[in-house]
Amino acid sequence: MTLALKPLHPLFVAEASGVDLAQPLGADAVRAIEAAMDRFAVLVFRDQPLDQDQQIAFARRFGTLDIGLRRATKGPHRFKYDELIDISNVAADGAIAARDSRRVASMVANQLWHSDSSFQSPSARYSMLSAVVLPSWGGETEYADLRAAYDALPERLKSDLAGLETEHYALHSRIMLGTTDWTEEEKNVLPPVRWPLVRTHPGSGRKLLFVGVHAREILGWTLPEGRLMLSDLLEHATQRAFVYRHDWRVGDLVMWDNRCTLHRGRRYDFAERRELRRTTTLDTPRTSEGSSSAAASAVA
Ligand code: OGA
Ligand code: MN
């Protein structure tokens, strides 16, 4: 197995080939993909259509799987696995979801810059999104490089931000968009969590600016000053020089590191079908699970 990597952007993102994701991955392939993720943060695999079992098996090689917001918004879904996240505008019965449904509202929320599950602890490490049905226009996904964003901050701002913590809340983006039909129980299932605003990416040792739409305040700052700073930093981090736009083809699988990138979907016609399937690993310690136990089970 040789993982070939072709850079798709001056700063991050590579197209990866030479490995069949539908087959059980050996420990060497897992290690090669992890090393490439540490360097590029986003990997694009072309022509790798996966069925549900194959996508779950592939994802599990990289750690324990996340179910994200499904914890709060329980209810029926179309898949064999709770850990397969339905990134589509299609209802549980297979029909295109109503414009005023929660499903479409959540696809709108995905069009705001975010890091998956940054509203919970552990948050997400890798997400893997596989394209099944695409609309006739739009629906691209954009990725922003938070390590490059940190590097480009003025020194004054770097020292002002050092040591600060932020609060991330699951429903902040939904509430900002105007959806109000959340029960007390739903609001409380995922209580806010705190993350340092500047973090160090474990795999590369590089610092990064951990912002995104789930961040709603800077601890110890007034709400207005904190929100203004978070909004300025998000604008900085998502300037075009730091952004890669992915034009989907059916059978693409894009894998990204939520610890050092943001992403957002782009507009499409919600009257057309767009169906992608996501698996996401939790950012839990490597010693007890993830690639080490995955490697052990490959031998077994
Ligand atoms: C996701 C997501 C954006 C898109 O899958 O986590 O935010 O373009 N997707 O569908
Ligand atoms: Mn997402």
PDB file of C-alpha atoms and ligand atoms in Angstrom:
ATOM      1  CA  MET A   1       0.000   0.000   0.000  1.00  0.00           C
ATOM      2  CA  THR A   2       1.393   3.382  -1.015  1.00  0.00           C
ATOM      3  CA  LEU A   3      -0.696   6.394  -0.205  1.00  0.00           C
ATOM      4  CA  ALA A   4      -0.157   8.936  -2.975  1.00  0.00           C
ATOM      5  CA  LEU A   5      -0.816  12.561  -2.051  1.00  0.00           C
ATOM      6  CA  LYS A   6      -1.393  15.428  -4.443  1.00  0.00           C
ATOM      7  CA  PRO A   7      -1.725  18.890  -2.822  1.00  0.00           C
ATOM      8  CA  LEU A   8      -4.918  20.722  -3.829  1.00  0.00           C
ATOM      9  CA  HIS A   9      -4.211  24.040  -2.046  1.00  0.00           C
ATOM     10  CA  PRO A  10      -1.048  26.008  -1.187  1.00  0.00           C
ATOM     11  CA  LEU A  11      -1.558  25.537   2.590  1.00  0.00           C
ATOM     12  CA  PHE A  12      -3.456  22.310   3.274  1.00  0.00           C
ATOM     13  CA  VAL A  13      -5.681  19.670   1.569  1.00  0.00           C
ATOM     14  CA  ALA A  14      -4.455  16.808  -0.607  1.00  0.00           C
ATOM     15  CA  GLU A  15      -6.059  14.319  -2.929  1.00  0.00           C
ATOM     16  CA  ALA A  16      -5.208  10.851  -1.613  1.00  0.00           C
ATOM     17  CA  SER A  17      -5.095   7.718  -3.747  1.00  0.00           C
ATOM     18  CA  GLY A  18      -3.603   4.244  -3.753  1.00  0.00           C
ATOM     19  CA  VAL A  19      -5.826   2.757  -1.054  1.00  0.00           C
ATOM     20  CA  ASP A  20      -9.220   1.054  -1.427  1.00  0.00           C
ATOM     21  CA  LEU A  21     -11.408   2.379   1.397  1.00  0.00           C
ATOM     22  CA  ALA A  22     -14.033  -0.326   0.839  1.00  0.00           C
ATOM     23  CA  GLN A  23     -11.574  -3.027   1.971  1.00  0.00           C
ATOM     24  CA  PRO A  24     -10.533  -3.560   5.598  1.00  0.00           C
ATOM     25  CA  LEU A  25      -7.618  -1.168   6.207  1.00  0.00           C
ATOM     26  CA  GLY A  26      -4.347  -2.583   7.500  1.00  0.00           C
ATOM     27  CA  ALA A  27      -2.416  -0.875  10.296  1.00  0.00           C
ATOM     28  CA  ASP A  28       0.071   0.567   7.784  1.00  0.00           C
ATOM     29  CA  ALA A  29      -2.719   2.205   5.791  1.00  0.00           C
ATOM     30  CA  VAL A  30      -4.252   3.670   8.951  1.00  0.00           C
ATOM     31  CA  ARG A  31      -0.872   5.092   9.972  1.00  0.00           C
ATOM     32  CA  ALA A  32      -0.235   6.532   6.501  1.00  0.00           C
ATOM     33  CA  ILE A  33      -3.637   8.232   6.454  1.00  0.00           C
ATOM     34  CA  GLU A  34      -3.125   9.641   9.957  1.00  0.00           C
ATOM     35  CA  ALA A  35       0.285  11.023   9.002  1.00  0.00           C
ATOM     36  CA  ALA A  36      -1.219  12.619   5.884  1.00  0.00           C
ATOM     37  CA  MET A  37      -4.043  14.073   8.006  1.00  0.00           C
ATOM     38  CA  ASP A  38      -1.505  15.599  10.391  1.00  0.00           C
ATOM     39  CA  ARG A  39       0.175  17.352   7.479  1.00  0.00           C
ATOM     40  CA  PHE A  40      -2.781  18.238   5.204  1.00  0.00           C
ATOM     41  CA  ALA A  41      -5.803  18.267   7.593  1.00  0.00           C
ATOM     42  CA  VAL A  42      -8.187  17.495   4.700  1.00  0.00           C
ATOM     43  CA  LEU A  43      -7.898  14.487   2.392  1.00  0.00           C
ATOM     44  CA  VAL A  44      -9.995  14.020  -0.725  1.00  0.00           C
ATOM     45  CA  PHE A  45     -10.512  10.441  -1.907  1.00  0.00           C
ATOM     46  CA  ARG A  46     -12.092  10.241  -5.383  1.00  0.00           C
ATOM     47  CA  ASP A  47     -14.126   7.337  -6.782  1.00  0.00           C
ATOM     48  CA  GLN A  48     -14.561   5.514  -3.476  1.00  0.00           C
ATOM     49  CA  PRO A  49     -18.306   4.868  -3.151  1.00  0.00           C
ATOM     50  CA  LEU A  50     -18.926   3.124   0.181  1.00  0.00           C
ATOM     51  CA  ASP A  51     -22.013   1.330   1.434  1.00  0.00           C
ATOM     52  CA  GLN A  52     -23.113   1.845   5.032  1.00  0.00           C
ATOM     53  CA  ASP A  53     -21.169  -1.122   6.422  1.00  0.00           C
ATOM     54  CA  GLN A  54     -18.015  -0.132   4.579  1.00  0.00           C
ATOM     55  CA  GLN A  55     -18.139   3.472   5.748  1.00  0.00           C
ATOM     56  CA  ILE A  56     -18.676   2.432   9.376  1.00  0.00           C
ATOM     57  CA  ALA A  57     -15.846  -0.129   9.171  1.00  0.00           C
ATOM     58  CA  PHE A  58     -13.481   2.430   7.621  1.00  0.00           C
ATOM     59  CA  ALA A  59     -14.309   5.084  10.230  1.00  0.00           C
ATOM     60  CA  ARG A  60     -13.923   2.707  13.173  1.00  0.00           C
ATOM     61  CA  ARG A  61     -10.282   2.162  12.226  1.00  0.00           C
ATOM     62  CA  PHE A  62      -9.668   5.741  13.422  1.00  0.00           C
ATOM     63  CA  GLY A  63     -11.437   5.633  16.794  1.00  0.00           C
ATOM     64  CA  THR A  64     -14.752   5.548  18.616  1.00  0.00           C
ATOM     65  CA  LEU A  65     -17.607   7.025  16.613  1.00  0.00           C
ATOM     66  CA  ASP A  66     -19.603  10.117  17.532  1.00  0.00           C
ATOM     67  CA  ILE A  67     -23.357  10.550  17.094  1.00  0.00           C
ATOM     68  CA  GLY A  68     -23.194  14.333  17.600  1.00  0.00           C
ATOM     69  CA  LEU A  69     -26.486  16.176  17.715  1.00  0.00           C
ATOM     70  CA  ARG A  70     -28.467  12.960  17.487  1.00  0.00           C
ATOM     71  CA  ARG A  71     -27.998  12.820  21.246  1.00  0.00           C
ATOM     72  CA  ALA A  72     -30.288  15.873  21.511  1.00  0.00           C
ATOM     73  CA  THR A  73     -32.578  15.347  18.526  1.00  0.00           C
ATOM     74  CA  LYS A  74     -33.561  11.722  18.897  1.00  0.00           C
ATOM     75  CA  GLY A  75     -36.016  10.274  16.429  1.00  0.00           C
ATOM     76  CA  PRO A  76     -36.224   7.951  13.456  1.00  0.00           C
ATOM     77  CA  HIS A  77     -33.520   7.832  10.805  1.00  0.00           C
ATOM     78  CA  ARG A  78     -32.855   6.022   7.543  1.00  0.00           C
ATOM     79  CA  PHE A  79     -29.644   4.198   8.338  1.00  0.00           C
ATOM     80  CA  LYS A  80     -28.536   0.878   9.787  1.00  0.00           C
ATOM     81  CA  TYR A  81     -26.302   2.661  12.297  1.00  0.00           C
ATOM     82  CA  ASP A  82     -26.881   5.520  14.767  1.00  0.00           C
ATOM     83  CA  GLU A  83     -23.258   6.492  14.081  1.00  0.00           C
ATOM     84  CA  LEU A  84     -23.971   7.222  10.410  1.00  0.00           C
ATOM     85  CA  ILE A  85     -24.949  10.879  10.265  1.00  0.00           C
ATOM     86  CA  ASP A  86     -27.434  11.831   7.572  1.00  0.00           C
ATOM     87  CA  ILE A  87     -26.182  14.958   5.813  1.00  0.00           C
ATOM     88  CA  SER A  88     -29.151  15.350   3.522  1.00  0.00           C
ATOM     89  CA  ASN A  89     -32.384  17.194   2.959  1.00  0.00           C
ATOM     90  CA  VAL A  90     -34.258  13.885   2.958  1.00  0.00           C
ATOM     91  CA  ALA A  91     -36.733  12.843   5.669  1.00  0.00           C
ATOM     92  CA  ALA A  92     -36.722   9.495   7.480  1.00  0.00           C
ATOM     93  CA  ASP A  93     -39.361   8.196   5.023  1.00  0.00           C
ATOM     94  CA  GLY A  94     -37.083   8.907   2.025  1.00  0.00           C
ATOM     95  CA  ALA A  95     -38.987  11.913   0.662  1.00  0.00           C
ATOM     96  CA  ILE A  96     -37.423  15.370   0.291  1.00  0.00           C
ATOM     97  CA  ALA A  97     -37.818  17.060   3.678  1.00  0.00           C
ATOM     98  CA  ALA A  98     -40.243  19.948   4.108  1.00  0.00           C
ATOM     99  CA  ARG A  99     -38.729  23.406   3.881  1.00  0.00           C
ATOM    100  CA  ASP A 100     -39.758  24.219   7.456  1.00  0.00           C
ATOM    101  CA  SER A 101     -38.552  20.905   8.917  1.00  0.00           C
ATOM    102  CA  ARG A 102     -35.784  20.578  11.466  1.00  0.00           C
ATOM    103  CA  ARG A 103     -33.821  18.540   8.945  1.00  0.00           C
ATOM    104  CA  VAL A 104     -33.652  21.410   6.481  1.00  0.00           C
ATOM    105  CA  ALA A 105     -32.939  23.866   9.332  1.00  0.00           C
ATOM    106  CA  SER A 106     -30.018  21.708  10.306  1.00  0.00           C
ATOM    107  CA  MET A 107     -28.742  21.668   6.704  1.00  0.00           C
ATOM    108  CA  VAL A 108     -28.948  25.480   6.798  1.00  0.00           C
ATOM    109  CA  ALA A 109     -26.935  25.493  10.055  1.00  0.00           C
ATOM    110  CA  ASN A 110     -24.282  23.366   8.300  1.00  0.00           C
ATOM    111  CA  GLN A 111     -23.739  26.335   5.988  1.00  0.00           C
ATOM    112  CA  LEU A 112     -22.227  28.300   8.890  1.00  0.00           C
ATOM    113  CA  TRP A 113     -18.478  27.828   9.580  1.00  0.00           C
ATOM    114  CA  HIS A 114     -18.018  25.175  12.251  1.00  0.00           C
ATOM    115  CA  SER A 115     -15.951  22.328  13.647  1.00  0.00           C
ATOM    116  CA  ASP A 116     -18.092  19.195  14.110  1.00  0.00           C
ATOM    117  CA  SER A 117     -19.217  18.576  17.695  1.00  0.00           C
ATOM    118  CA  SER A 118     -17.042  21.362  19.179  1.00  0.00           C
ATOM    119  CA  PHE A 119     -20.053  21.842  21.493  1.00  0.00           C
ATOM    120  CA  GLN A 120     -19.331  18.625  23.378  1.00  0.00           C
ATOM    121  CA  SER A 121     -16.452  16.987  25.186  1.00  0.00           C
ATOM    122  CA  PRO A 122     -14.889  14.882  23.805  1.00  0.00           C
ATOM    123  CA  SER A 123     -15.417  16.793  20.565  1.00  0.00           C
ATOM    124  CA  ALA A 124     -14.772  15.428  17.090  1.00  0.00           C
ATOM    125  CA  ARG A 125     -11.399  14.387  15.710  1.00  0.00           C
ATOM    126  CA  TYR A 126     -11.947  13.200  12.138  1.00  0.00           C
ATOM    127  CA  SER A 127     -15.066  13.501  10.021  1.00  0.00           C
ATOM    128  CA  MET A 128     -15.492  11.462   6.845  1.00  0.00           C
ATOM    129  CA  LEU A 129     -18.168  12.581   4.421  1.00  0.00           C
ATOM    130  CA  SER A 130     -19.223  10.439   1.488  1.00  0.00           C
ATOM    131  CA  ALA A 131     -21.252  11.788  -1.439  1.00  0.00           C
ATOM    132  CA  VAL A 132     -24.227   9.679  -2.568  1.00  0.00           C
ATOM    133  CA  VAL A 133     -26.642  12.024  -4.420  1.00  0.00           C
ATOM    134  CA  LEU A 134     -25.781  15.574  -5.528  1.00  0.00           C
ATOM    135  CA  PRO A 135     -27.914  18.500  -6.679  1.00  0.00           C
ATOM    136  CA  SER A 136     -27.550  20.046 -10.138  1.00  0.00           C
ATOM    137  CA  TRP A 137     -25.786  23.149  -8.781  1.00  0.00           C
ATOM    138  CA  GLY A 138     -24.213  24.428  -5.541  1.00  0.00           C
ATOM    139  CA  GLY A 139     -23.773  22.295  -2.443  1.00  0.00           C
ATOM    140  CA  GLU A 140     -19.974  22.540  -2.403  1.00  0.00           C
ATOM    141  CA  THR A 141     -18.190  22.228   0.937  1.00  0.00           C
ATOM    142  CA  GLU A 142     -15.543  24.731   2.016  1.00  0.00           C
ATOM    143  CA  TYR A 143     -12.701  24.125   4.469  1.00  0.00           C
ATOM    144  CA  ALA A 144     -10.625  26.717   6.343  1.00  0.00           C
ATOM    145  CA  ASP A 145      -7.130  26.167   7.752  1.00  0.00           C
ATOM    146  CA  LEU A 146      -7.049  27.246  11.431  1.00  0.00           C
ATOM    147  CA  ARG A 147      -3.284  26.688  11.757  1.00  0.00           C
ATOM    148  CA  ALA A 148      -2.563  29.093   8.912  1.00  0.00           C
ATOM    149  CA  ALA A 149      -5.092  31.492  10.447  1.00  0.00           C
ATOM    150  CA  TYR A 150      -3.214  31.494  13.744  1.00  0.00           C
ATOM    151  CA  ASP A 151       0.175  31.960  12.070  1.00  0.00           C
ATOM    152  CA  ALA A 152      -1.117  35.031  10.221  1.00  0.00           C
ATOM    153  CA  LEU A 153      -2.401  36.854  13.333  1.00  0.00           C
ATOM    154  CA  PRO A 154      -0.583  40.054  14.288  1.00  0.00           C
ATOM    155  CA  GLU A 155       1.785  39.473  17.249  1.00  0.00           C
ATOM    156  CA  ARG A 156      -0.217  41.885  19.404  1.00  0.00           C
ATOM    157  CA  LEU A 157      -3.356  39.822  18.941  1.00  0.00           C
ATOM    158  CA  LYS A 158      -1.510  36.534  19.525  1.00  0.00           C
ATOM    159  CA  SER A 159      -0.436  37.783  22.942  1.00  0.00           C
ATOM    160  CA  ASP A 160      -3.901  39.215  23.739  1.00  0.00           C
ATOM    161  CA  LEU A 161      -5.488  35.838  22.978  1.00  0.00           C
ATOM    162  CA  ALA A 162      -2.972  33.650  24.815  1.00  0.00           C
ATOM    163  CA  GLY A 163      -4.595  31.714  27.649  1.00  0.00           C
ATOM    164  CA  LEU A 164      -8.192  32.683  26.808  1.00  0.00           C
ATOM    165  CA  GLU A 165     -11.031  30.163  26.943  1.00  0.00           C
ATOM    166  CA  THR A 166     -14.280  30.143  25.001  1.00  0.00           C
ATOM    167  CA  GLU A 167     -17.650  28.567  25.573  1.00  0.00           C
ATOM    168  CA  HIS A 168     -19.211  26.463  22.802  1.00  0.00           C
ATOM    169  CA  TYR A 169     -22.917  25.597  22.820  1.00  0.00           C
ATOM    170  CA  ALA A 170     -24.714  23.139  20.532  1.00  0.00           C
ATOM    171  CA  LEU A 171     -27.845  25.167  19.876  1.00  0.00           C
ATOM    172  CA  HIS A 172     -26.153  28.578  19.562  1.00  0.00           C
ATOM    173  CA  SER A 173     -26.119  28.418  15.759  1.00  0.00           C
ATOM    174  CA  ARG A 174     -29.686  27.098  15.637  1.00  0.00           C
ATOM    175  CA  ILE A 175     -30.918  29.839  17.957  1.00  0.00           C
ATOM    176  CA  MET A 176     -29.033  32.468  15.916  1.00  0.00           C
ATOM    177  CA  LEU A 177     -30.850  31.220  12.829  1.00  0.00           C
ATOM    178  CA  GLY A 178     -34.156  31.769  14.576  1.00  0.00           C
ATOM    179  CA  THR A 179     -35.305  28.267  15.452  1.00  0.00           C
ATOM    180  CA  THR A 180     -36.926  28.395  18.861  1.00  0.00           C
ATOM    181  CA  ASP A 181     -38.820  25.106  19.138  1.00  0.00           C
ATOM    182  CA  TRP A 182     -36.316  23.485  21.517  1.00  0.00           C
ATOM    183  CA  THR A 183     -37.599  21.781  24.635  1.00  0.00           C
ATOM    184  CA  GLU A 184     -35.865  22.318  27.981  1.00  0.00           C
ATOM    185  CA  GLU A 185     -34.689  18.731  27.793  1.00  0.00           C
ATOM    186  CA  GLU A 186     -33.108  19.252  24.366  1.00  0.00           C
ATOM    187  CA  LYS A 187     -31.456  22.466  25.523  1.00  0.00           C
ATOM    188  CA  ASN A 188     -29.874  20.652  28.446  1.00  0.00           C
ATOM    189  CA  VAL A 189     -28.738  17.382  26.864  1.00  0.00           C
ATOM    190  CA  LEU A 190     -25.659  19.086  25.525  1.00  0.00           C
ATOM    191  CA  PRO A 191     -24.541  21.655  28.099  1.00  0.00           C
ATOM    192  CA  PRO A 192     -21.925  24.212  26.990  1.00  0.00           C
ATOM    193  CA  VAL A 193     -18.244  23.223  27.037  1.00  0.00           C
ATOM    194  CA  ARG A 194     -15.030  25.249  27.252  1.00  0.00           C
ATOM    195  CA  TRP A 195     -12.059  25.169  24.901  1.00  0.00           C
ATOM    196  CA  PRO A 196      -8.882  27.217  24.756  1.00  0.00           C
ATOM    197  CA  LEU A 197      -9.120  29.810  21.976  1.00  0.00           C
ATOM    198  CA  VAL A 198      -5.562  29.007  20.925  1.00  0.00           C
ATOM    199  CA  ARG A 199      -4.735  25.315  20.871  1.00  0.00           C
ATOM    200  CA  THR A 200      -1.842  23.153  19.765  1.00  0.00           C
ATOM    201  CA  HIS A 201      -2.574  20.507  17.158  1.00  0.00           C
ATOM    202  CA  PRO A 202      -1.200  17.236  18.562  1.00  0.00           C
ATOM    203  CA  GLY A 203      -0.114  15.673  15.270  1.00  0.00           C
ATOM    204  CA  SER A 204       1.824  18.655  13.923  1.00  0.00           C
ATOM    205  CA  GLY A 205       2.718  20.649  17.031  1.00  0.00           C
ATOM    206  CA  ARG A 206       1.342  23.772  15.319  1.00  0.00           C
ATOM    207  CA  LYS A 207      -0.817  26.345  17.070  1.00  0.00           C
ATOM    208  CA  LEU A 208      -4.302  27.084  15.756  1.00  0.00           C
ATOM    209  CA  LEU A 209      -7.159  29.468  16.315  1.00  0.00           C
ATOM    210  CA  PHE A 210     -10.137  27.429  17.555  1.00  0.00           C
ATOM    211  CA  VAL A 211     -13.146  29.502  16.483  1.00  0.00           C
ATOM    212  CA  GLY A 212     -16.433  28.704  14.704  1.00  0.00           C
ATOM    213  CA  VAL A 213     -20.138  29.263  14.979  1.00  0.00           C
ATOM    214  CA  HIS A 214     -20.567  27.154  18.126  1.00  0.00           C
ATOM    215  CA  ALA A 215     -18.320  29.549  20.128  1.00  0.00           C
ATOM    216  CA  ARG A 216     -20.635  31.983  21.865  1.00  0.00           C
ATOM    217  CA  GLU A 217     -18.464  33.751  24.429  1.00  0.00           C
ATOM    218  CA  ILE A 218     -14.965  34.391  25.682  1.00  0.00           C
ATOM    219  CA  LEU A 219     -14.773  33.578  29.371  1.00  0.00           C
ATOM    220  CA  GLY A 220     -13.937  36.568  31.537  1.00  0.00           C
ATOM    221  CA  TRP A 221     -14.858  39.055  28.786  1.00  0.00           C
ATOM    222  CA  THR A 222     -18.132  40.928  28.478  1.00  0.00           C
ATOM    223  CA  LEU A 223     -20.575  39.247  26.106  1.00  0.00           C
ATOM    224  CA  PRO A 224     -20.438  42.059  23.494  1.00  0.00           C
ATOM    225  CA  GLU A 225     -16.636  42.293  23.430  1.00  0.00           C
ATOM    226  CA  GLY A 226     -16.305  38.514  23.345  1.00  0.00           C
ATOM    227  CA  ARG A 227     -18.799  38.071  20.529  1.00  0.00           C
ATOM    228  CA  LEU A 228     -17.221  40.865  18.514  1.00  0.00           C
ATOM    229  CA  MET A 229     -13.772  39.300  18.925  1.00  0.00           C
ATOM    230  CA  LEU A 230     -15.083  35.843  17.974  1.00  0.00           C
ATOM    231  CA  SER A 231     -16.759  37.272  14.908  1.00  0.00           C
ATOM    232  CA  ASP A 232     -13.593  39.194  13.882  1.00  0.00           C
ATOM    233  CA  LEU A 233     -11.471  36.094  14.370  1.00  0.00           C
ATOM    234  CA  LEU A 234     -13.875  33.959  12.357  1.00  0.00           C
ATOM    235  CA  GLU A 235     -13.726  36.505   9.546  1.00  0.00           C
ATOM    236  CA  HIS A 236      -9.927  36.434   9.708  1.00  0.00           C
ATOM    237  CA  ALA A 237      -9.765  32.616   9.726  1.00  0.00           C
ATOM    238  CA  THR A 238     -12.065  32.206   6.746  1.00  0.00           C
ATOM    239  CA  GLN A 239     -10.499  34.691   4.339  1.00  0.00           C
ATOM    240  CA  ARG A 240     -10.106  33.206   0.855  1.00  0.00           C
ATOM    241  CA  ALA A 241      -6.354  32.528   1.179  1.00  0.00           C
ATOM    242  CA  PHE A 242      -7.076  30.000   3.935  1.00  0.00           C
ATOM    243  CA  VAL A 243     -10.053  28.319   2.243  1.00  0.00           C
ATOM    244  CA  TYR A 244     -10.347  25.292  -0.041  1.00  0.00           C
ATOM    245  CA  ARG A 245     -13.654  24.713  -1.839  1.00  0.00           C
ATOM    246  CA  HIS A 246     -14.582  21.120  -2.625  1.00  0.00           C
ATOM    247  CA  ASP A 247     -16.718  20.456  -5.700  1.00  0.00           C
ATOM    248  CA  TRP A 248     -18.343  17.119  -5.003  1.00  0.00           C
ATOM    249  CA  ARG A 249     -18.616  14.139  -7.330  1.00  0.00           C
ATOM    250  CA  VAL A 250     -20.669  11.095  -6.401  1.00  0.00           C
ATOM    251  CA  GLY A 251     -18.304   8.577  -4.768  1.00  0.00           C
ATOM    252  CA  ASP A 252     -16.023  11.212  -3.221  1.00  0.00           C
ATOM    253  CA  LEU A 253     -15.072  10.740   0.387  1.00  0.00           C
ATOM    254  CA  VAL A 254     -13.577  13.764   2.127  1.00  0.00           C
ATOM    255  CA  MET A 255     -11.926  13.304   5.497  1.00  0.00           C
ATOM    256  CA  TRP A 256     -11.013  16.287   7.683  1.00  0.00           C
ATOM    257  CA  ASP A 257      -9.460  17.023  11.050  1.00  0.00           C
ATOM    258  CA  ASN A 258     -11.963  19.002  13.140  1.00  0.00           C
ATOM    259  CA  ARG A 259      -9.190  19.986  15.556  1.00  0.00           C
ATOM    260  CA  CYS A 260      -7.517  22.310  13.052  1.00  0.00           C
ATOM    261  CA  THR A 261     -10.056  23.149  10.343  1.00  0.00           C
ATOM    262  CA  LEU A 262     -13.510  24.650   9.972  1.00  0.00           C
ATOM    263  CA  HIS A 263     -15.972  23.760   7.251  1.00  0.00           C
ATOM    264  CA  ARG A 264     -19.309  24.857   5.860  1.00  0.00           C
ATOM    265  CA  GLY A 265     -21.697  23.724   3.161  1.00  0.00           C
ATOM    266  CA  ARG A 266     -22.679  26.102   0.362  1.00  0.00           C
ATOM    267  CA  ARG A 267     -26.116  26.908  -0.882  1.00  0.00           C
ATOM    268  CA  TYR A 268     -28.129  24.610  -3.116  1.00  0.00           C
ATOM    269  CA  ASP A 269     -31.795  24.217  -4.005  1.00  0.00           C
ATOM    270  CA  PHE A 270     -33.492  22.423  -1.099  1.00  0.00           C
ATOM    271  CA  ALA A 271     -36.118  21.198  -3.578  1.00  0.00           C
ATOM    272  CA  GLU A 272     -33.392  18.982  -5.107  1.00  0.00           C
ATOM    273  CA  ARG A 273     -31.888  15.985  -3.340  1.00  0.00           C
ATOM    274  CA  ARG A 274     -28.450  16.236  -1.772  1.00  0.00           C
ATOM    275  CA  GLU A 275     -27.412  13.148   0.170  1.00  0.00           C
ATOM    276  CA  LEU A 276     -24.117  12.632   1.921  1.00  0.00           C
ATOM    277  CA  ARG A 277     -23.252  10.341   4.816  1.00  0.00           C
ATOM    278  CA  ARG A 278     -20.906  11.313   7.590  1.00  0.00           C
ATOM    279  CA  THR A 279     -18.961   9.321  10.141  1.00  0.00           C
ATOM    280  CA  THR A 280     -17.033  11.123  12.856  1.00  0.00           C
ATOM    281  CA  THR A 281     -14.526   9.910  15.437  1.00  0.00           C
ATOM    282  CA  LEU A 282     -14.355  11.275  18.948  1.00  0.00           C
ATOM    283  CA  ASP A 283     -11.244  13.111  20.087  1.00  0.00           C
ATOM    284  CA  THR A 284     -10.471  10.708  22.908  1.00  0.00           C
ATOM    285  CA  PRO A 285      -6.974   9.754  24.083  1.00  0.00           C
ATOM    286  CA  ARG A 286      -5.041   7.524  21.712  1.00  0.00           C
ATOM    287  CA  THR A 287      -3.722   5.184  24.362  1.00  0.00           C
ATOM    288  CA  SER A 288      -7.022   3.467  25.158  1.00  0.00           C
ATOM    289  CA  GLU A 289      -8.555   3.329  21.690  1.00  0.00           C
ATOM    290  CA  GLY A 290      -8.327   4.656  18.173  1.00  0.00           C
ATOM    291  CA  SER A 291      -5.498   3.511  15.971  1.00  0.00           C
ATOM    292  CA  SER A 292      -3.791   1.465  18.657  1.00  0.00           C
ATOM    293  CA  SER A 293      -6.779  -0.785  19.358  1.00  0.00           C
ATOM    294  CA  ALA A 294      -7.678  -0.657  15.662  1.00  0.00           C
ATOM    295  CA  ALA A 295      -4.210  -1.977  14.908  1.00  0.00           C
ATOM    296  CA  ALA A 296      -4.691  -4.716  17.498  1.00  0.00           C
ATOM    297  CA  SER A 297      -8.018  -5.776  16.002  1.00  0.00           C
ATOM    298  CA  ALA A 298      -6.503  -5.881  12.506  1.00  0.00           C
ATOM    299  CA  VAL A 299      -4.056  -8.484  13.740  1.00  0.00           C
ATOM    300  CA  ALA A 300      -6.752 -10.453  15.587  1.00  0.00           C
TER     301      ALA A 300
HETATM  302  C1  OGA B   1     -20.930  17.959   7.822  1.00  0.00           C
HETATM  303  C2  OGA B   1     -21.175  19.283   7.213  1.00  0.00           C
HETATM  304  C3  OGA B   1     -21.420  20.428   5.117  1.00  0.00           C
HETATM  305  C4  OGA B   1     -21.958  20.070   3.779  1.00  0.00           C
HETATM  306  O1  OGA B   1     -21.100  16.952   7.133  1.00  0.00           O
HETATM  307  O2  OGA B   1     -20.518  17.916   8.997  1.00  0.00           O
HETATM  308  O3  OGA B   1     -21.099  20.266   7.893  1.00  0.00           O
HETATM  309  O4  OGA B   1     -21.488  20.630   2.786  1.00  0.00           O
HETATM  310  N1  OGA B   1     -21.410  19.281   5.911  1.00  0.00           N
HETATM  311  O5  OGA B   1     -22.859  19.230   3.719  1.00  0.00           O
HETATM  312 MN    MN B   2     -20.197  19.692   9.906  1.00  0.00          MN
END
